[in-house]
Coordinates of C-alpha atoms in Angstrom, one line a residue:
M466 CA 0.0 0.0 0.0
D467 CA 1.3 3.5 -0.9
K468 CA 2.3 5.7 2.0
A469 CA 2.1 9.5 2.5
F470 CA 4.4 11.1 5.0
L471 CA 4.1 14.5 6.7
S472 CA 7.1 16.3 8.3
P473 CA 5.8 19.4 10.3
D474 CA 7.4 21.4 13.1
S475 CA 4.9 20.3 15.7
L476 CA 1.8 18.1 15.7
K477 CA 0.6 19.9 18.8
I478 CA -0.4 22.8 16.6
D479 CA -3.9 22.7 15.3
L480 CA -2.7 23.7 11.8
W481 CA -0.6 20.6 11.4
K482 CA -3.3 18.4 13.1
A483 CA -5.7 19.6 10.4
F484 CA -3.1 19.2 7.6
L485 CA -2.5 15.6 8.7
S486 CA -6.3 14.9 8.9
G487 CA -6.7 16.1 5.4
M488 CA -3.7 14.1 4.2
K489 CA -5.1 10.9 5.9
E490 CA -8.6 11.5 4.5
A491 CA -7.3 11.9 0.9
A492 CA -4.8 9.0 1.4
D493 CA -7.7 6.7 2.3
D494 CA -9.6 7.8 -0.8
F495 CA -6.6 6.8 -2.9
G496 CA -6.0 3.5 -1.1
M497 CA -3.0 4.9 0.7
T498 CA -2.0 5.4 4.4
G499 CA -0.8 8.6 6.0
S500 CA 1.6 9.2 8.9
A501 CA 3.7 12.0 10.4
Q502 CA 6.6 12.9 12.6
D503 CA 7.3 16.4 13.9
H504 CA 10.9 17.7 13.9
G505 CA 10.6 20.4 16.6
G506 CA 12.5 22.9 14.6
Q507 CA 15.6 20.6 14.3
L508 CA 16.7 20.4 10.6
S509 CA 19.1 17.4 11.2
K510 CA 16.3 15.5 12.9
Q511 CA 13.9 16.3 10.1
I512 CA 16.3 15.1 7.4
S513 CA 16.8 11.8 9.3
Q514 CA 13.1 11.4 9.7
I515 CA 12.4 11.9 6.0
Q516 CA 15.1 9.5 5.0
G517 CA 13.8 7.0 7.5
A518 CA 10.3 7.3 6.2
I519 CA 11.4 6.8 2.6
T520 CA 13.4 3.7 3.6
S521 CA 10.3 2.4 5.4
G522 CA 8.3 2.8 2.2
A523 CA 7.0 6.4 2.1
D524 CA 5.9 7.2 -1.5
M525 CA 5.5 11.0 -0.9
V526 CA 6.6 13.7 1.5
A527 CA 5.0 16.9 2.5
A528 CA 6.9 19.2 4.9
T529 CA 7.8 22.6 6.2
A530 CA 11.5 23.3 7.0
P531 CA 12.4 25.0 10.3
S532 CA 13.7 27.9 8.2
D533 CA 14.1 29.0 4.6
A534 CA 17.7 27.8 4.6
G535 CA 16.7 24.3 5.4
V536 CA 14.4 23.7 2.4
Q537 CA 17.1 22.6 0.0
S538 CA 18.4 19.9 2.3
I539 CA 15.0 18.3 3.0
A540 CA 14.0 18.6 -0.6
E541 CA 17.2 16.8 -1.7
A542 CA 16.5 14.1 0.9
A543 CA 13.1 13.4 -0.8
V544 CA 14.6 13.8 -4.3
N545 CA 17.4 11.4 -3.5
G546 CA 14.8 8.9 -2.3
G547 CA 12.9 9.3 -5.6
V548 CA 9.6 10.4 -4.0
P549 CA 7.4 13.4 -4.8
F550 CA 8.0 16.3 -2.4
F551 CA 5.8 19.2 -1.4
E552 CA 7.0 22.2 0.7
Y553 CA 4.8 24.6 2.6
W554 CA 5.6 28.1 3.9
S555 CA 9.4 28.0 4.2
M556 CA 11.4 28.5 0.9
G557 CA 15.1 28.9 0.2
K558 CA 16.4 32.0 -1.4
W559 CA 16.3 31.7 -5.2
L560 CA 15.5 28.0 -4.8
F561 CA 13.6 26.9 -7.9
P562 CA 12.0 23.4 -7.5
S563 CA 13.0 22.5 -11.0
K564 CA 16.7 23.0 -10.1
I565 CA 16.4 20.4 -7.3
G566 CA 14.7 17.7 -9.4
P567 CA 11.4 16.6 -10.9
E568 CA 10.4 15.1 -7.5
F569 CA 10.2 18.6 -6.0
V570 CA 6.6 18.9 -7.2
Q571 CA 5.3 22.1 -5.6
Y572 CA 6.0 24.9 -3.1
Q573 CA 2.9 26.6 -1.7
I574 CA 2.2 29.5 0.6
P575 CA -0.5 32.2 1.1
E576 CA 0.3 35.4 -0.8
T577 CA 2.7 37.0 1.7
F578 CA 2.0 40.7 1.5
K579 CA -1.7 40.5 0.7
A580 CA -2.4 38.0 3.4
G581 CA -0.4 40.1 5.8
A582 CA -2.3 43.3 5.0
I583 CA -5.8 42.0 5.4
P584 CA -5.6 41.3 9.2
A585 CA -3.9 44.6 9.7
K586 CA -6.7 46.5 8.0
V587 CA -9.4 44.7 10.0
L588 CA -7.4 45.5 13.2
F589 CA -6.9 49.1 12.3
E590 CA -10.6 49.6 11.5
E591 CA -11.6 47.9 14.8
M592 CA -9.2 50.4 16.6
G593 CA -11.2 53.2 15.0
G594 CA -8.4 54.2 12.7
E595 CA -6.2 55.6 15.5
G596 CA -4.2 54.4 18.5
N597 CA -1.1 52.3 19.2
Y598 CA -0.4 48.6 18.4
V599 CA 2.4 46.1 18.8
A600 CA 3.3 43.3 16.4
I601 CA 4.3 39.7 17.4
L602 CA 6.2 38.2 14.4
G603 CA 7.0 34.5 13.8
P604 CA 10.6 33.1 13.8
K605 CA 13.1 35.3 12.0
G606 CA 14.1 33.8 8.7
H607 CA 10.7 32.1 8.1
I608 CA 8.6 33.4 5.2
G609 CA 5.6 33.5 7.5
S610 CA 7.2 36.5 9.2
Y611 CA 7.3 38.4 5.9
R612 CA 3.6 39.1 6.4
V613 CA 4.9 42.1 8.4
E614 CA 5.5 43.8 5.0
G615 CA 1.8 43.6 4.3
M616 CA 1.1 45.0 7.7
K617 CA 3.4 48.0 7.0
R618 CA 1.8 48.6 3.7
A619 CA -1.7 48.6 5.3
Q620 CA -0.6 51.1 7.9
E621 CA 0.3 53.6 5.3
D622 CA -3.4 54.2 4.9
Y623 CA -3.8 54.9 8.6
P624 CA -1.7 57.9 9.5
D625 CA -3.2 58.0 13.1
I626 CA -2.1 54.4 13.8
T627 CA 1.3 54.0 15.5
L628 CA 3.4 50.9 15.8
L629 CA 5.0 50.9 19.3
G630 CA 7.2 47.9 18.7
S631 CA 7.6 44.6 16.9
Q632 CA 9.4 41.5 18.0
Y633 CA 10.3 38.1 16.4
S634 CA 8.9 35.3 18.6
G635 CA 11.4 32.6 17.9
G636 CA 8.6 30.1 17.4
W637 CA 4.9 29.6 16.7
T638 CA 3.7 28.4 20.1
R639 CA 1.4 30.0 22.7
Q640 CA 4.3 30.2 25.1
K641 CA 6.3 32.3 22.6
G642 CA 3.2 34.6 22.3
R643 CA 3.0 34.9 26.1
E644 CA 6.7 35.8 26.3
V645 CA 6.6 38.5 23.7
M646 CA 3.3 40.0 24.9
S647 CA 4.6 40.1 28.5
S648 CA 7.6 42.1 27.2
F649 CA 5.4 44.5 25.4
I650 CA 3.2 45.1 28.4
A651 CA 6.2 45.7 30.6
N652 CA 7.4 48.3 28.0
Y653 CA 4.2 50.0 26.9
G654 CA 1.5 49.0 29.4
D655 CA -2.0 50.5 28.7
D656 CA -0.7 52.5 25.7
I657 CA -1.3 49.3 23.7
D658 CA -4.7 49.4 21.8
G659 CA -4.3 46.4 19.6
V660 CA -2.0 43.5 18.8
Y661 CA -1.0 42.3 15.3
C662 CA 0.0 38.6 15.5
N663 CA 1.6 36.8 12.6
N664 CA 0.0 33.5 13.7
G665 CA -3.2 32.5 15.6
T666 CA -1.4 30.3 18.1
L667 CA 0.9 33.3 19.0
G668 CA -2.3 35.3 19.4
L669 CA -3.9 33.0 21.8
G670 CA -0.7 33.1 23.9
A671 CA -0.8 36.8 23.8
A672 CA -4.5 36.8 24.8
T673 CA -3.8 35.0 28.0
V674 CA -1.4 37.8 29.1
L675 CA -3.8 40.5 28.0
S676 CA -6.5 38.9 30.0
E677 CA -4.3 38.6 33.1
N678 CA -3.7 42.4 32.8
D679 CA -7.4 43.2 32.2
M680 CA -6.7 44.5 28.7
A681 CA -9.8 43.6 26.5
I682 CA -8.3 44.8 23.3
P683 CA -8.4 43.4 19.7
F684 CA -5.7 41.1 18.2
T685 CA -5.3 39.3 14.9
G686 CA -4.5 35.7 13.9
F687 CA -3.4 33.6 11.0
D688 CA -3.4 30.0 9.8
G689 CA -6.9 28.7 10.6
A690 CA -6.3 26.7 13.8
R691 CA -9.5 25.3 15.3
S692 CA -8.7 26.7 18.7
N693 CA -8.6 30.2 17.1
I694 CA -11.9 29.7 15.3
E695 CA -13.5 28.6 18.6
Y696 CA -12.0 31.6 20.4
I697 CA -13.4 34.0 17.8
N698 CA -16.9 32.5 18.3
N699 CA -16.7 32.8 22.1
N700 CA -15.1 36.2 22.5
G701 CA -16.6 39.3 20.9
P702 CA -16.0 43.0 21.3
D703 CA -18.4 43.1 24.3
S704 CA -17.1 40.0 26.0
G705 CA -14.9 41.9 28.4
E706 CA -11.9 39.8 27.2
P707 CA -9.2 40.2 24.6
Y708 CA -10.9 39.4 21.3
Q709 CA -9.6 38.2 18.0
V710 CA -11.0 40.3 15.1
Q711 CA -10.3 37.6 12.4
E712 CA -8.4 34.5 11.6
Q713 CA -6.7 34.7 8.2
A714 CA -7.2 31.1 7.4
A715 CA -4.8 29.2 5.4
P716 CA -6.6 26.0 4.4
P717 CA -4.4 23.3 6.1
F718 CA -7.0 20.5 5.8
W719 CA -7.3 21.1 2.1
Q720 CA -3.5 21.5 1.7
G721 CA -2.9 18.0 3.2
G722 CA -5.4 16.4 0.9
W723 CA -4.1 18.4 -2.1
A724 CA -0.6 17.2 -1.6
V725 CA -1.8 13.6 -1.6
A726 CA -3.9 14.1 -4.8
K727 CA -1.0 15.7 -6.6
A728 CA 1.5 13.0 -5.4
W729 CA -1.0 10.4 -6.7
D730 CA -0.9 12.2 -10.1
W731 CA 2.9 12.4 -10.0
L732 CA 3.2 8.7 -9.2
H733 CA 1.0 8.0 -12.3
G734 CA 3.0 10.0 -14.7
W735 CA 1.6 13.6 -14.4
R736 CA 4.3 16.4 -14.3
P737 CA 3.5 20.0 -13.3
S738 CA 4.5 22.9 -15.5
I739 CA 6.9 25.5 -14.2
P740 CA 4.2 27.9 -13.1
E741 CA 2.5 25.1 -11.1
R742 CA 5.7 24.4 -9.1
M743 CA 5.5 27.5 -7.0
M744 CA 2.0 28.7 -6.1
W745 CA 0.1 31.1 -3.9
T746 CA -2.9 29.7 -2.1
R747 CA -5.7 32.1 -1.3
T748 CA -6.6 32.6 2.3
L749 CA -10.1 33.1 3.8
T750 CA -11.0 35.7 6.4
V751 CA -12.9 34.2 9.3
L752 CA -14.4 37.3 10.8
N753 CA -15.5 37.7 14.4
P754 CA -19.3 37.6 14.4
G755 CA -19.4 40.7 16.6
L756 CA -17.8 42.8 13.8
D757 CA -19.8 44.4 10.9
Q758 CA -18.6 42.7 7.7
S759 CA -19.8 45.6 5.6
K760 CA -17.0 47.7 7.0
F761 CA -14.6 45.5 5.2
S762 CA -16.3 45.2 1.8
D763 CA -13.3 46.8 0.0
L764 CA -11.0 43.9 1.1
D765 CA -10.2 41.4 -1.7
T766 CA -10.9 38.3 0.3
T767 CA -13.5 35.6 0.8
F768 CA -15.3 35.9 4.2
A769 CA -16.4 32.8 6.1
T770 CA -18.3 32.6 9.4
P771 CA -16.6 30.5 12.1
D772 CA -19.3 27.8 11.8
K773 CA -19.0 27.6 8.0
Y774 CA -15.2 27.4 8.2
N775 CA -15.4 24.7 10.8
S776 CA -17.9 22.7 8.8
V777 CA -15.5 22.5 5.9
A778 CA -12.0 22.5 7.5
Y779 CA -12.8 20.5 10.6
S780 CA -15.7 18.4 9.5
D781 CA -16.8 15.3 11.4
G782 CA -16.5 12.2 9.2
H783 CA -15.8 12.9 5.6
S784 CA -15.2 16.5 4.5
P785 CA -17.0 18.1 1.5
Y786 CA -13.8 17.8 -0.5
D787 CA -13.7 15.3 -3.4
W788 CA -10.1 14.3 -3.5
K789 CA -10.3 12.2 -6.6
L790 CA -11.8 15.3 -8.3
A791 CA -8.6 17.1 -7.5
S792 CA -6.6 14.4 -9.3
V793 CA -5.8 14.8 -13.0
H794 CA -5.1 11.0 -13.2
E795 CA -8.6 10.2 -11.7
S796 CA -10.7 12.9 -13.2
G797 CA -8.9 13.9 -16.5
E798 CA -10.0 17.2 -18.0
D799 CA -12.7 17.6 -15.3
W800 CA -10.2 17.9 -12.4
D801 CA -11.0 20.7 -9.9
P802 CA -8.6 22.1 -7.3
Q803 CA -11.6 23.1 -5.0
H804 CA -9.5 26.0 -3.7
A805 CA -8.0 29.1 -5.2
L806 CA -4.4 28.8 -6.4
A807 CA -2.3 31.0 -8.6
P808 CA 1.3 30.7 -9.8
I809 CA 4.0 32.9 -8.2
R810 CA 5.3 35.2 -10.9
K811 CA 8.7 36.8 -11.4
S812 CA 7.3 40.2 -10.4
E813 CA 6.2 38.7 -7.0
W814 CA 9.5 37.2 -6.0
N815 CA 10.1 40.2 -3.6
Q816 CA 7.3 38.6 -1.4
L817 CA 9.7 35.6 -0.9
K818 CA 12.5 38.1 0.0
W819 CA 14.3 37.3 -3.2
D820 CA 16.2 40.4 -4.4
E821 CA 19.5 41.3 -6.1
S822 CA 21.3 41.4 -2.8
N823 CA 20.9 37.7 -2.1
K824 CA 20.8 36.4 -5.7
P825 CA 23.7 34.0 -6.5
N826 CA 26.0 35.2 -9.2
D827 CA 25.9 32.0 -11.2
L828 CA 22.1 31.5 -10.9
S829 CA 20.3 30.3 -14.0
V830 CA 16.6 31.3 -13.9
P831 CA 14.2 29.0 -15.7
S832 CA 13.3 30.7 -19.0
E833 CA 9.6 30.0 -18.4
Y834 CA 9.4 32.8 -15.9
D835 CA 9.8 35.3 -18.7
N836 CA 6.8 33.8 -20.5
A837 CA 3.9 35.9 -19.2
D838 CA 1.4 34.2 -21.5
L839 CA 2.2 30.8 -20.0
F840 CA 1.7 32.1 -16.5
D841 CA -1.6 33.8 -17.5
Q842 CA -2.8 30.6 -19.1
V843 CA -2.1 28.6 -15.9
A844 CA -3.6 31.2 -13.6
E845 CA -6.8 31.4 -15.7
D846 CA -7.1 27.7 -15.9
Y847 CA -6.9 27.2 -12.1
H848 CA -9.2 30.2 -11.5
Q849 CA -11.9 28.9 -13.8
R850 CA -11.7 25.4 -12.5
N851 CA -12.2 26.7 -8.9
V852 CA -14.8 29.3 -9.6
N853 CA -16.9 26.9 -11.7
G854 CA -16.2 23.8 -9.7
N855 CA -16.8 22.2 -6.4
N856 CA -15.5 24.9 -4.0
P857 CA -17.2 24.2 -0.6
Y858 CA -16.9 27.8 0.6
L859 CA -19.0 29.2 -2.3

């Protein structure tokens, strides 16, 4: 029986629990099995685990490296093992999947600047367009922390909003969120009117400190963890507690299933085009029910209620996704991604922090990146399949 293997940083985090659930559900549909080992942020441990999984019969690997610098090493471990590989969030500087090998099927991440700007705008509106905020960032060197650029761009439209301070957390855990928030309160106290968090789990950690200090102020979240969705449902602006204004939800359950469907295709002869090998995945905005959605009608996002999001991403039993429909091998020309994806274009590499200062002198860029028509064609194909297909959020 074919085996799917997941290598996340921590299986204690809801995001990765959901990813693994989606992977296992899709694996079952394809007659596969799914398993995982978390690496705890240790690259050497992750490489060893991936190599061990392949030796034990894993037919695919989906992973996130502890930092951007570690992506090439874990990708090469999968490529050397001859199995299809999928990377989420982290990505090496100027690391094209095609340069590593055909087994590096796809890199995928929410659009960094755009996804980072949406929570900031919701937070600033909830603050009434004025006041002071602090920002809790993820680990330095992780692409997820680049969302801060979107936050900065959003702030340009709010001249009466002031950033008191920002700090890299060193991790994505509640404890890290507590530590950074405690430092902010020690430095700024009641001057803090809002908190921008690069991740929902960090936000929940920060919320415990805010609650202990009787600061019922708004904060943001990101990634779509179930615990954050529940928090949003239970704590509104009038709750007397810190309240999360939104959760910018990456679709981890879908991402887990998608990786299996594409690995199944790869194992049966399908090969992705260059534009398909690095892609943005669109996020959803799970808005706090206590906020007026009409205030945010100008945001280019899809809104979902907490209940609707949970019914799709954390469904009991079988989810509404049709994993075989996501497979080219199984569904042919009728295949449907069931979520919005778009290729990462050359003009968007700055969102990966790729610039001339860190570009290798001898780098050869795949010529396809200069073919705008090719990227347009792939983008439109994915868009039409999703819009006209079986998207459970529409």
